[in-house]
PDB file of C-alpha atoms and ligand atoms in Angstrom:
ATOM      1  CA  MET A 293      -0.072   0.238  -0.010  1.00  0.00           C
ATOM      2  CA  SER A 294       1.253   3.146  -1.041  1.00  0.00           C
ATOM      3  CA  ILE A 295       1.703   6.292   1.912  1.00  0.00           C
ATOM      4  CA  LYS A 296      -0.355   8.140  -0.149  1.00  0.00           C
ATOM      5  CA  ASP A 297      -3.816   5.598   0.746  1.00  0.00           C
ATOM      6  CA  ARG A 298      -2.985   6.237   4.628  1.00  0.00           C
ATOM      7  CA  LEU A 299      -2.827  10.250   4.125  1.00  0.00           C
ATOM      8  CA  ASP A 300      -5.874  11.806   5.983  1.00  0.00           C
ATOM      9  CA  LYS A 301      -7.992  13.652   3.018  1.00  0.00           C
ATOM     10  CA  ASN A 302      -8.790  16.159   5.358  1.00  0.00           C
ATOM     11  CA  ASN A 303      -5.733  17.304   6.481  1.00  0.00           C
ATOM     12  CA  ILE A 304      -3.664  17.889   3.059  1.00  0.00           C
ATOM     13  CA  PRO A 305      -1.341  20.966   3.215  1.00  0.00           C
ATOM     14  CA  LYS A 306      -2.378  23.791   1.162  1.00  0.00           C
ATOM     15  CA  HIS A 307       0.989  24.752   0.273  1.00  0.00           C
ATOM     16  CA  VAL A 308       4.176  22.894   0.465  1.00  0.00           C
ATOM     17  CA  ALA A 309       7.349  24.584  -0.842  1.00  0.00           C
ATOM     18  CA  ILE A 310      10.618  22.529  -1.479  1.00  0.00           C
ATOM     19  CA  ILE A 311      14.415  23.435  -1.325  1.00  0.00           C
ATOM     20  CA  MET A 312      15.164  21.336  -4.346  1.00  0.00           C
ATOM     21  CA  ASP A 313      18.805  20.621  -3.320  1.00  0.00           C
ATOM     22  CA  GLY A 314      21.572  18.051  -3.992  1.00  0.00           C
ATOM     23  CA  ASN A 315      21.737  17.881  -7.782  1.00  0.00           C
ATOM     24  CA  GLY A 316      25.427  18.778  -8.035  1.00  0.00           C
ATOM     25  CA  ARG A 317      26.496  16.125  -5.437  1.00  0.00           C
ATOM     26  CA  TRP A 318      24.139  13.704  -7.054  1.00  0.00           C
ATOM     27  CA  ALA A 319      25.691  14.018 -10.342  1.00  0.00           C
ATOM     28  CA  LYS A 320      29.604  14.139  -8.688  1.00  0.00           C
ATOM     29  CA  GLU A 321      28.700  10.419  -7.045  1.00  0.00           C
ATOM     30  CA  LYS A 322      27.800   9.597 -10.544  1.00  0.00           C
ATOM     31  CA  GLY A 323      31.117  11.378 -12.580  1.00  0.00           C
ATOM     32  CA  GLU A 324      28.910  13.479 -14.296  1.00  0.00           C
ATOM     33  CA  MET A 325      28.642  17.332 -15.169  1.00  0.00           C
ATOM     34  CA  ARG A 326      26.572  19.354 -12.560  1.00  0.00           C
ATOM     35  CA  LEU A 327      24.242  20.283 -15.279  1.00  0.00           C
ATOM     36  CA  PHE A 328      23.340  16.110 -15.482  1.00  0.00           C
ATOM     37  CA  GLY A 329      22.144  16.730 -11.874  1.00  0.00           C
ATOM     38  CA  HIS A 330      20.043  19.409 -12.891  1.00  0.00           C
ATOM     39  CA  ALA A 331      18.660  17.927 -15.770  1.00  0.00           C
ATOM     40  CA  THR A 332      17.595  14.744 -14.238  1.00  0.00           C
ATOM     41  CA  GLY A 333      16.361  17.200 -10.900  1.00  0.00           C
ATOM     42  CA  VAL A 334      13.724  18.305 -13.988  1.00  0.00           C
ATOM     43  CA  GLU A 335      12.418  14.739 -13.318  1.00  0.00           C
ATOM     44  CA  ALA A 336      11.977  15.128  -9.480  1.00  0.00           C
ATOM     45  CA  VAL A 337      10.162  18.506 -10.607  1.00  0.00           C
ATOM     46  CA  ARG A 338       7.686  16.239 -12.062  1.00  0.00           C
ATOM     47  CA  GLU A 339       7.098  13.675  -9.859  1.00  0.00           C
ATOM     48  CA  ALA A 340       6.814  16.302  -6.989  1.00  0.00           C
ATOM     49  CA  LEU A 341       4.082  18.209  -8.895  1.00  0.00           C
ATOM     50  CA  THR A 342       2.370  14.920  -9.952  1.00  0.00           C
ATOM     51  CA  ALA A 343       1.827  13.980  -6.112  1.00  0.00           C
ATOM     52  CA  ALA A 344       1.038  17.311  -5.268  1.00  0.00           C
ATOM     53  CA  SER A 345      -1.566  17.250  -8.229  1.00  0.00           C
ATOM     54  CA  GLU A 346      -2.706  13.956  -6.998  1.00  0.00           C
ATOM     55  CA  ILE A 347      -3.159  14.723  -3.550  1.00  0.00           C
ATOM     56  CA  LYS A 348      -4.901  18.401  -4.167  1.00  0.00           C
ATOM     57  CA  VAL A 349      -2.069  20.767  -2.460  1.00  0.00           C
ATOM     58  CA  ASP A 350      -2.925  24.028  -3.847  1.00  0.00           C
ATOM     59  CA  TYR A 351      -0.151  25.757  -4.143  1.00  0.00           C
ATOM     60  CA  LEU A 352       3.747  23.612  -4.685  1.00  0.00           C
ATOM     61  CA  THR A 353       6.656  25.986  -4.513  1.00  0.00           C
ATOM     62  CA  LEU A 354       9.875  25.514  -5.836  1.00  0.00           C
ATOM     63  CA  TYR A 355      13.304  26.945  -4.992  1.00  0.00           C
ATOM     64  CA  ALA A 356      14.591  27.005  -8.423  1.00  0.00           C
ATOM     65  CA  PHE A 357      17.139  29.792  -8.512  1.00  0.00           C
ATOM     66  CA  SER A 358      18.195  32.207  -5.896  1.00  0.00           C
ATOM     67  CA  THR A 359      19.632  35.626  -6.271  1.00  0.00           C
ATOM     68  CA  GLU A 360      23.071  33.803  -4.714  1.00  0.00           C
ATOM     69  CA  ASN A 361      23.078  31.403  -7.271  1.00  0.00           C
ATOM     70  CA  TRP A 362      24.036  34.000  -9.860  1.00  0.00           C
ATOM     71  CA  ASN A 363      27.748  33.569  -8.082  1.00  0.00           C
ATOM     72  CA  ARG A 364      28.095  30.257  -9.821  1.00  0.00           C
ATOM     73  CA  PRO A 365      30.209  29.484 -12.684  1.00  0.00           C
ATOM     74  CA  LYS A 366      28.938  30.861 -15.976  1.00  0.00           C
ATOM     75  CA  GLU A 367      28.227  27.344 -17.549  1.00  0.00           C
ATOM     76  CA  GLU A 368      26.465  26.250 -14.802  1.00  0.00           C
ATOM     77  CA  VAL A 369      24.340  29.474 -14.641  1.00  0.00           C
ATOM     78  CA  ASP A 370      23.601  29.665 -18.728  1.00  0.00           C
ATOM     79  CA  GLY A 371      23.086  25.836 -18.232  1.00  0.00           C
ATOM     80  CA  LEU A 372      20.361  26.503 -15.918  1.00  0.00           C
ATOM     81  CA  MET A 373      18.913  29.374 -17.661  1.00  0.00           C
ATOM     82  CA  ASP A 374      18.300  27.092 -20.373  1.00  0.00           C
ATOM     83  CA  LEU A 375      17.197  24.439 -18.916  1.00  0.00           C
ATOM     84  CA  LEU A 376      14.673  26.567 -17.315  1.00  0.00           C
ATOM     85  CA  VAL A 377      13.637  27.661 -20.926  1.00  0.00           C
ATOM     86  CA  THR A 378      13.298  24.259 -22.585  1.00  0.00           C
ATOM     87  CA  THR A 379      11.452  22.510 -19.554  1.00  0.00           C
ATOM     88  CA  ILE A 380       9.082  25.137 -19.664  1.00  0.00           C
ATOM     89  CA  ALA A 381       8.135  25.143 -23.315  1.00  0.00           C
ATOM     90  CA  ASN A 382       8.206  21.489 -23.120  1.00  0.00           C
ATOM     91  CA  GLU A 383       5.822  21.348 -20.157  1.00  0.00           C
ATOM     92  CA  ILE A 384       3.044  23.265 -21.434  1.00  0.00           C
ATOM     93  CA  GLU A 385       0.678  21.179 -22.579  1.00  0.00           C
ATOM     94  CA  SER A 386       1.203  18.633 -19.815  1.00  0.00           C
ATOM     95  CA  LEU A 387       0.958  21.823 -17.181  1.00  0.00           C
ATOM     96  CA  ASN A 388      -2.691  22.510 -18.939  1.00  0.00           C
ATOM     97  CA  ASN A 389      -3.463  18.620 -19.322  1.00  0.00           C
ATOM     98  CA  ASN A 390      -3.408  18.276 -15.691  1.00  0.00           C
ATOM     99  CA  ASP A 391      -4.613  21.893 -14.648  1.00  0.00           C
ATOM    100  CA  VAL A 392      -1.916  23.020 -13.683  1.00  0.00           C
ATOM    101  CA  ARG A 393      -1.170  27.097 -12.989  1.00  0.00           C
ATOM    102  CA  LEU A 394       2.031  28.607 -13.089  1.00  0.00           C
ATOM    103  CA  LEU A 395       3.339  31.544 -11.593  1.00  0.00           C
ATOM    104  CA  THR A 396       6.395  33.206 -10.361  1.00  0.00           C
ATOM    105  CA  ILE A 397       7.981  34.944  -7.173  1.00  0.00           C
ATOM    106  CA  GLY A 398      11.131  36.505  -7.165  1.00  0.00           C
ATOM    107  CA  ASN A 399      12.817  39.314  -9.595  1.00  0.00           C
ATOM    108  CA  THR A 400      12.188  37.666 -12.617  1.00  0.00           C
ATOM    109  CA  HIS A 401      12.463  40.518 -14.363  1.00  0.00           C
ATOM    110  CA  GLU A 402      16.315  40.523 -14.101  1.00  0.00           C
ATOM    111  CA  LEU A 403      16.509  37.104 -15.674  1.00  0.00           C
ATOM    112  CA  PRO A 404      18.028  36.731 -19.584  1.00  0.00           C
ATOM    113  CA  PRO A 405      15.079  37.839 -21.764  1.00  0.00           C
ATOM    114  CA  LYS A 406      14.258  34.048 -23.454  1.00  0.00           C
ATOM    115  CA  CYS A 407      13.544  33.056 -19.807  1.00  0.00           C
ATOM    116  CA  LYS A 408      10.994  35.850 -19.279  1.00  0.00           C
ATOM    117  CA  LYS A 409       9.238  35.718 -22.673  1.00  0.00           C
ATOM    118  CA  GLU A 410       8.904  31.617 -21.836  1.00  0.00           C
ATOM    119  CA  LEU A 411       7.751  31.928 -18.655  1.00  0.00           C
ATOM    120  CA  MET A 412       5.293  34.539 -19.486  1.00  0.00           C
ATOM    121  CA  ASN A 413       4.350  32.798 -22.137  1.00  0.00           C
ATOM    122  CA  ALA A 414       3.352  29.880 -19.907  1.00  0.00           C
ATOM    123  CA  MET A 415       1.873  32.122 -16.985  1.00  0.00           C
ATOM    124  CA  GLU A 416      -0.484  33.419 -19.734  1.00  0.00           C
ATOM    125  CA  ARG A 417      -1.585  29.630 -20.968  1.00  0.00           C
ATOM    126  CA  THR A 418      -2.020  28.172 -17.435  1.00  0.00           C
ATOM    127  CA  LYS A 419      -3.698  31.333 -16.117  1.00  0.00           C
ATOM    128  CA  GLU A 420      -7.536  29.835 -16.181  1.00  0.00           C
ATOM    129  CA  ASN A 421      -6.154  26.589 -14.613  1.00  0.00           C
ATOM    130  CA  LYS A 422      -7.882  25.018 -11.428  1.00  0.00           C
ATOM    131  CA  GLY A 423      -5.681  22.353 -10.285  1.00  0.00           C
ATOM    132  CA  THR A 424      -2.745  22.912  -7.983  1.00  0.00           C
ATOM    133  CA  THR A 425      -0.477  26.359  -8.811  1.00  0.00           C
ATOM    134  CA  LEU A 426       3.244  25.846  -9.344  1.00  0.00           C
ATOM    135  CA  VAL A 427       4.856  28.717  -7.901  1.00  0.00           C
ATOM    136  CA  LEU A 428       8.525  28.843  -9.397  1.00  0.00           C
ATOM    137  CA  ALA A 429      11.013  30.825  -7.123  1.00  0.00           C
ATOM    138  CA  LEU A 430      13.627  32.501  -9.591  1.00  0.00           C
ATOM    139  CA  ASN A 431      16.329  34.694  -8.813  1.00  0.00           C
ATOM    140  CA  TYR A 432      14.408  35.006  -5.537  1.00  0.00           C
ATOM    141  CA  SER A 433      15.658  36.490  -2.168  1.00  0.00           C
ATOM    142  CA  SER A 434      13.870  36.297   0.663  1.00  0.00           C
ATOM    143  CA  LYS A 435      15.913  39.415   2.722  1.00  0.00           C
ATOM    144  CA  TYR A 436      15.229  41.110  -0.642  1.00  0.00           C
ATOM    145  CA  GLU A 437      11.771  40.508  -0.625  1.00  0.00           C
ATOM    146  CA  ILE A 438      11.153  41.348   3.043  1.00  0.00           C
ATOM    147  CA  LYS A 439      13.259  44.762   2.725  1.00  0.00           C
ATOM    148  CA  THR A 440      11.336  45.597  -0.506  1.00  0.00           C
ATOM    149  CA  ALA A 441       8.167  45.380   1.556  1.00  0.00           C
ATOM    150  CA  ILE A 442       9.513  47.275   4.333  1.00  0.00           C
ATOM    151  CA  LYS A 443      10.745  50.039   2.086  1.00  0.00           C
ATOM    152  CA  THR A 444       6.755  50.539   0.164  1.00  0.00           C
ATOM    153  CA  ILE A 445       5.007  50.553   4.073  1.00  0.00           C
ATOM    154  CA  ALA A 446       7.645  53.197   4.890  1.00  0.00           C
ATOM    155  CA  GLU A 447       7.286  54.933   1.565  1.00  0.00           C
ATOM    156  CA  LYS A 448       3.231  54.277   2.091  1.00  0.00           C
ATOM    157  CA  TYR A 449       3.636  56.019   5.870  1.00  0.00           C
ATOM    158  CA  LYS A 450       5.758  58.695   4.652  1.00  0.00           C
ATOM    159  CA  ASN A 451       2.813  60.281   2.372  1.00  0.00           C
ATOM    160  CA  GLY A 452       0.420  60.247   4.854  1.00  0.00           C
ATOM    161  CA  GLU A 453      -1.373  56.931   2.816  1.00  0.00           C
ATOM    162  CA  ILE A 454      -1.368  54.334   6.056  1.00  0.00           C
ATOM    163  CA  GLU A 455      -1.089  54.981   9.563  1.00  0.00           C
ATOM    164  CA  LEU A 456       1.482  53.175  11.841  1.00  0.00           C
ATOM    165  CA  THR A 457      -1.497  51.068  13.367  1.00  0.00           C
ATOM    166  CA  ASP A 458      -1.914  49.883  10.156  1.00  0.00           C
ATOM    167  CA  VAL A 459       0.815  47.655   9.662  1.00  0.00           C
ATOM    168  CA  THR A 460      -0.406  44.708  10.793  1.00  0.00           C
ATOM    169  CA  ASP A 461       0.915  40.812   9.441  1.00  0.00           C
ATOM    170  CA  GLN A 462      -1.922  40.878   7.008  1.00  0.00           C
ATOM    171  CA  LEU A 463      -0.134  44.107   5.070  1.00  0.00           C
ATOM    172  CA  VAL A 464       3.213  42.371   5.175  1.00  0.00           C
ATOM    173  CA  ASP A 465       1.592  39.895   3.598  1.00  0.00           C
ATOM    174  CA  GLU A 466       0.347  41.845   1.162  1.00  0.00           C
ATOM    175  CA  HIS A 467       3.768  43.770   0.016  1.00  0.00           C
ATOM    176  CA  LEU A 468       5.942  40.281  -0.521  1.00  0.00           C
ATOM    177  CA  PHE A 469       5.913  38.365  -3.810  1.00  0.00           C
ATOM    178  CA  THR A 470       3.778  35.596  -2.300  1.00  0.00           C
ATOM    179  CA  ALA A 471       0.756  37.962  -1.698  1.00  0.00           C
ATOM    180  CA  GLY A 472      -2.688  36.143  -2.148  1.00  0.00           C
ATOM    181  CA  ILE A 473      -0.540  32.792  -1.398  1.00  0.00           C
ATOM    182  CA  PRO A 474      -1.556  31.420   1.675  1.00  0.00           C
ATOM    183  CA  ASP A 475       2.105  30.470   3.921  1.00  0.00           C
ATOM    184  CA  PRO A 476       2.989  26.904   3.471  1.00  0.00           C
ATOM    185  CA  GLU A 477       1.987  24.585   6.127  1.00  0.00           C
ATOM    186  CA  LEU A 478       5.140  22.457   5.090  1.00  0.00           C
ATOM    187  CA  MET A 479       8.500  23.185   3.913  1.00  0.00           C
ATOM    188  CA  ILE A 480      10.844  20.305   2.544  1.00  0.00           C
ATOM    189  CA  ARG A 481      14.642  20.194   1.648  1.00  0.00           C
ATOM    190  CA  THR A 482      15.938  17.207   0.079  1.00  0.00           C
ATOM    191  CA  SER A 483      20.206  16.999   0.040  1.00  0.00           C
ATOM    192  CA  GLY A 484      20.649  16.411   4.122  1.00  0.00           C
ATOM    193  CA  GLU A 485      21.457  20.190   4.252  1.00  0.00           C
ATOM    194  CA  ILE A 486      19.612  21.224   7.789  1.00  0.00           C
ATOM    195  CA  ARG A 487      19.043  24.954   6.620  1.00  0.00           C
ATOM    196  CA  ILE A 488      16.767  27.583   5.165  1.00  0.00           C
ATOM    197  CA  SER A 489      18.743  29.449   2.851  1.00  0.00           C
ATOM    198  CA  ASN A 490      17.073  32.735   2.054  1.00  0.00           C
ATOM    199  CA  PHE A 491      13.833  31.070   0.995  1.00  0.00           C
ATOM    200  CA  LEU A 492      10.295  32.330   2.631  1.00  0.00           C
ATOM    201  CA  LEU A 493      11.676  33.594   5.911  1.00  0.00           C
ATOM    202  CA  TRP A 494       8.421  35.361   6.467  1.00  0.00           C
ATOM    203  CA  GLN A 495       6.082  32.587   5.209  1.00  0.00           C
ATOM    204  CA  ILE A 496       7.365  29.764   7.394  1.00  0.00           C
ATOM    205  CA  ALA A 497       6.864  31.808  10.306  1.00  0.00           C
ATOM    206  CA  TYR A 498       4.830  28.540  11.766  1.00  0.00           C
ATOM    207  CA  SER A 499       5.654  25.877   8.967  1.00  0.00           C
ATOM    208  CA  GLU A 500       6.417  22.370   9.822  1.00  0.00           C
ATOM    209  CA  LEU A 501       9.794  21.628   8.289  1.00  0.00           C
ATOM    210  CA  HIS A 502      11.064  18.490   6.944  1.00  0.00           C
ATOM    211  CA  PHE A 503      14.552  17.360   5.906  1.00  0.00           C
ATOM    212  CA  THR A 504      15.405  14.269   4.069  1.00  0.00           C
ATOM    213  CA  PRO A 505      18.512  12.962   3.038  1.00  0.00           C
ATOM    214  CA  ILE A 506      17.724  12.451  -0.468  1.00  0.00           C
ATOM    215  CA  PHE A 507      19.390  14.175  -3.446  1.00  0.00           C
ATOM    216  CA  TRP A 508      16.970  15.991  -5.237  1.00  0.00           C
ATOM    217  CA  PRO A 509      17.327  14.310  -8.557  1.00  0.00           C
ATOM    218  CA  ASP A 510      16.346  11.011  -6.424  1.00  0.00           C
ATOM    219  CA  PHE A 511      13.401  12.569  -4.968  1.00  0.00           C
ATOM    220  CA  LYS A 512       9.926  10.539  -5.991  1.00  0.00           C
ATOM    221  CA  LYS A 513       5.956  10.623  -5.415  1.00  0.00           C
ATOM    222  CA  GLU A 514       6.624   8.824  -2.503  1.00  0.00           C
ATOM    223  CA  ASP A 515       9.139  11.392  -1.056  1.00  0.00           C
ATOM    224  CA  PHE A 516       6.707  13.842  -1.244  1.00  0.00           C
ATOM    225  CA  TYR A 517       3.479  11.928   0.271  1.00  0.00           C
ATOM    226  CA  LYS A 518       5.937  10.498   3.254  1.00  0.00           C
ATOM    227  CA  ALA A 519       6.428  14.122   4.082  1.00  0.00           C
ATOM    228  CA  VAL A 520       3.034  14.992   3.668  1.00  0.00           C
ATOM    229  CA  TYR A 521       2.052  11.885   6.184  1.00  0.00           C
ATOM    230  CA  GLU A 522       4.938  12.929   8.403  1.00  0.00           C
ATOM    231  CA  TYR A 523       3.268  16.823   8.596  1.00  0.00           C
ATOM    232  CA  GLN A 524       0.012  14.773   9.910  1.00  0.00           C
ATOM    233  CA  THR A 525       1.309  13.054  12.880  1.00  0.00           C
ATOM    234  CA  ARG A 526       2.784  16.694  13.906  1.00  0.00           C
ATOM    235  CA  GLU A 527       0.571  18.643  16.110  1.00  0.00           C
ATOM    236  CA  ARG A 528       0.557  22.063  15.471  1.00  0.00           C
ATOM    237  CA  ARG A 529       0.035  24.166  18.181  1.00  0.00           C
ATOM    238  CA  PHE A 530       0.856  27.975  17.219  1.00  0.00           C
ATOM    239  CA  GLY A 531       2.199  29.049  20.734  1.00  0.00           C
ATOM    240  CA  LYS A 532      -0.696  27.433  22.644  1.00  0.00           C
ATOM    241  CA  VAL A 533      -0.581  23.779  24.546  1.00  0.00           C
ATOM    242  CA  SER A 534      -1.576  20.525  23.728  1.00  0.00           C
ATOM    243  CA  GLU A 535      -4.726  20.572  26.327  1.00  0.00           C
ATOM    244  CA  GLN A 536      -6.123  23.766  24.387  1.00  0.00           C
ATOM    245  CA  LEU A 537      -5.883  22.127  21.287  1.00  0.00           C
ATOM    246  CA  ASN A 538      -7.532  18.494  22.328  1.00  0.00           C
ATOM    247  CA  GLY A 539     -10.130  20.768  24.281  1.00  0.00           C
ATOM    248  CA  THR A 540      -9.451  19.110  27.694  1.00  0.00           C
ATOM    249  CA  LEU A 541      -8.344  22.544  29.257  1.00  0.00           C
TER     250      LEU A 541
HETATM  251  C1  FPP B  55      20.226  22.916  -5.671  1.00  0.00           C
HETATM  252  O1  FPP B  55      21.132  21.984  -5.733  1.00  0.00           O
HETATM  253  C2  FPP B  55      19.474  22.724  -6.929  1.00  0.00           C
HETATM  254  C3  FPP B  55      19.406  24.267  -8.084  1.00  0.00           C
HETATM  255  C4  FPP B  55      20.307  25.392  -7.272  1.00  0.00           C
HETATM  256  C5  FPP B  55      18.717  24.149  -9.131  1.00  0.00           C
HETATM  257  C6  FPP B  55      17.152  23.700  -9.341  1.00  0.00           C
HETATM  258  C7  FPP B  55      17.079  23.290 -10.545  1.00  0.00           C
HETATM  259  C8  FPP B  55      16.274  22.287 -11.201  1.00  0.00           C
HETATM  260  C9  FPP B  55      15.873  20.805 -10.206  1.00  0.00           C
HETATM  261  C10 FPP B  55      16.349  22.066 -12.615  1.00  0.00           C
HETATM  262  C11 FPP B  55      15.459  23.342 -13.025  1.00  0.00           C
HETATM  263  C12 FPP B  55      14.262  23.253 -12.428  1.00  0.00           C
HETATM  264  C13 FPP B  55      12.680  23.916 -13.134  1.00  0.00           C
HETATM  265  C14 FPP B  55      11.556  24.163 -12.162  1.00  0.00           C
HETATM  266  C15 FPP B  55      12.645  23.781 -14.352  1.00  0.00           C
HETATM  267  P1  FPP B  55      22.344  22.336  -5.954  1.00  0.00           P
HETATM  268  O2  FPP B  55      23.250  22.546  -7.600  1.00  0.00           O
HETATM  269  O3  FPP B  55      22.696  23.052  -4.633  1.00  0.00           O
HETATM  270  O4  FPP B  55      23.578  20.933  -5.698  1.00  0.00           O
HETATM  271  P2  FPP B  55      24.611  20.869  -4.347  1.00  0.00           P
HETATM  272  O5  FPP B  55      24.437  21.079  -3.626  1.00  0.00           O
HETATM  273  O6  FPP B  55      24.689  19.587  -4.284  1.00  0.00           O
HETATM  274  O7  FPP B  55      25.902  20.943  -5.238  1.00  0.00           O
END
C-alpha cells in the first residue's frame, strides 16, 4: 500500500514549499557534470508536481534559482537558464492537461529575455487552470523580498497613505511576492542540509519543516507523500498547549 492511501484527505497542506537541493552532489557521485544533475532534477520536479496534484495540494513552491546562484560558474548559470527555458516550453501542454497554473516569485525581470518570454507565455497560457498552482521561485531572495516590503510600507507611511496601526501581519503579507498565496504549512529540503537558505523567511513562521537526506534527482512521489504523512503526525500548536487544542483544558 502506498503512503498516499494512508494520508488523511482532510488534512492535506494547502501549500508545500521545497528547497530542491543536491543536484550537484548527485551528479558528482555518478562522475557526471553538475548540469546533468540539474537536468535529472527536472524529473523530480515532475514527480513532486504530480504527487502534489494527485493529493490536491493547492500551491507547490519550488526554489529553482536564488539571487546567490548567479555567483556559480557562468557555464552552470547559463545551463540552468537554458534548462528552465526548454523545460517550460516542453511542459506547457502537460501543465494544461493537468490543470496546473504557473506563477513565479522573485526578481524575474532580471532573468535573461528568453527566460522571461517563456515564463510570461506559460503563465498566460495556464492562468485559467484551477488545479495545483506551481510557484517557481526564480532569482528569489527572502531578505530582498522583506526589505522591499519594508521600503514600500515606509513610503506609504511617509506619504500619509497609512497609519502605524495599519502595519499588521496582513499588510506585510500583501507586500510580499507571495501576496494572495497562503503561507506554506510544510517546507521540505532535500540533500541532508539543515538550513533555510534565504527562502520564504516570513512565510514559514509556523511551517512544519521536513529534512530528507535524499538528493533532489532521486526524489520521488512516494517521498513527497512521506513528507505529507509525517506532517500529518505533527501537532501544530501555534504557541498554544496540547490541552487547548484537544479541548481538555
Ligand atoms: C540545488 O542543487 C539546485 C538548484 C540550484 C537548481 C534547481 C533546478 C532544477 C531542479 C532544474 C530546473 C527546475 C525547473 C523548475 C525547471 P545544487 O546544485 O545546489 O546541489 P549541490 O548542493 O549538491 O551542489
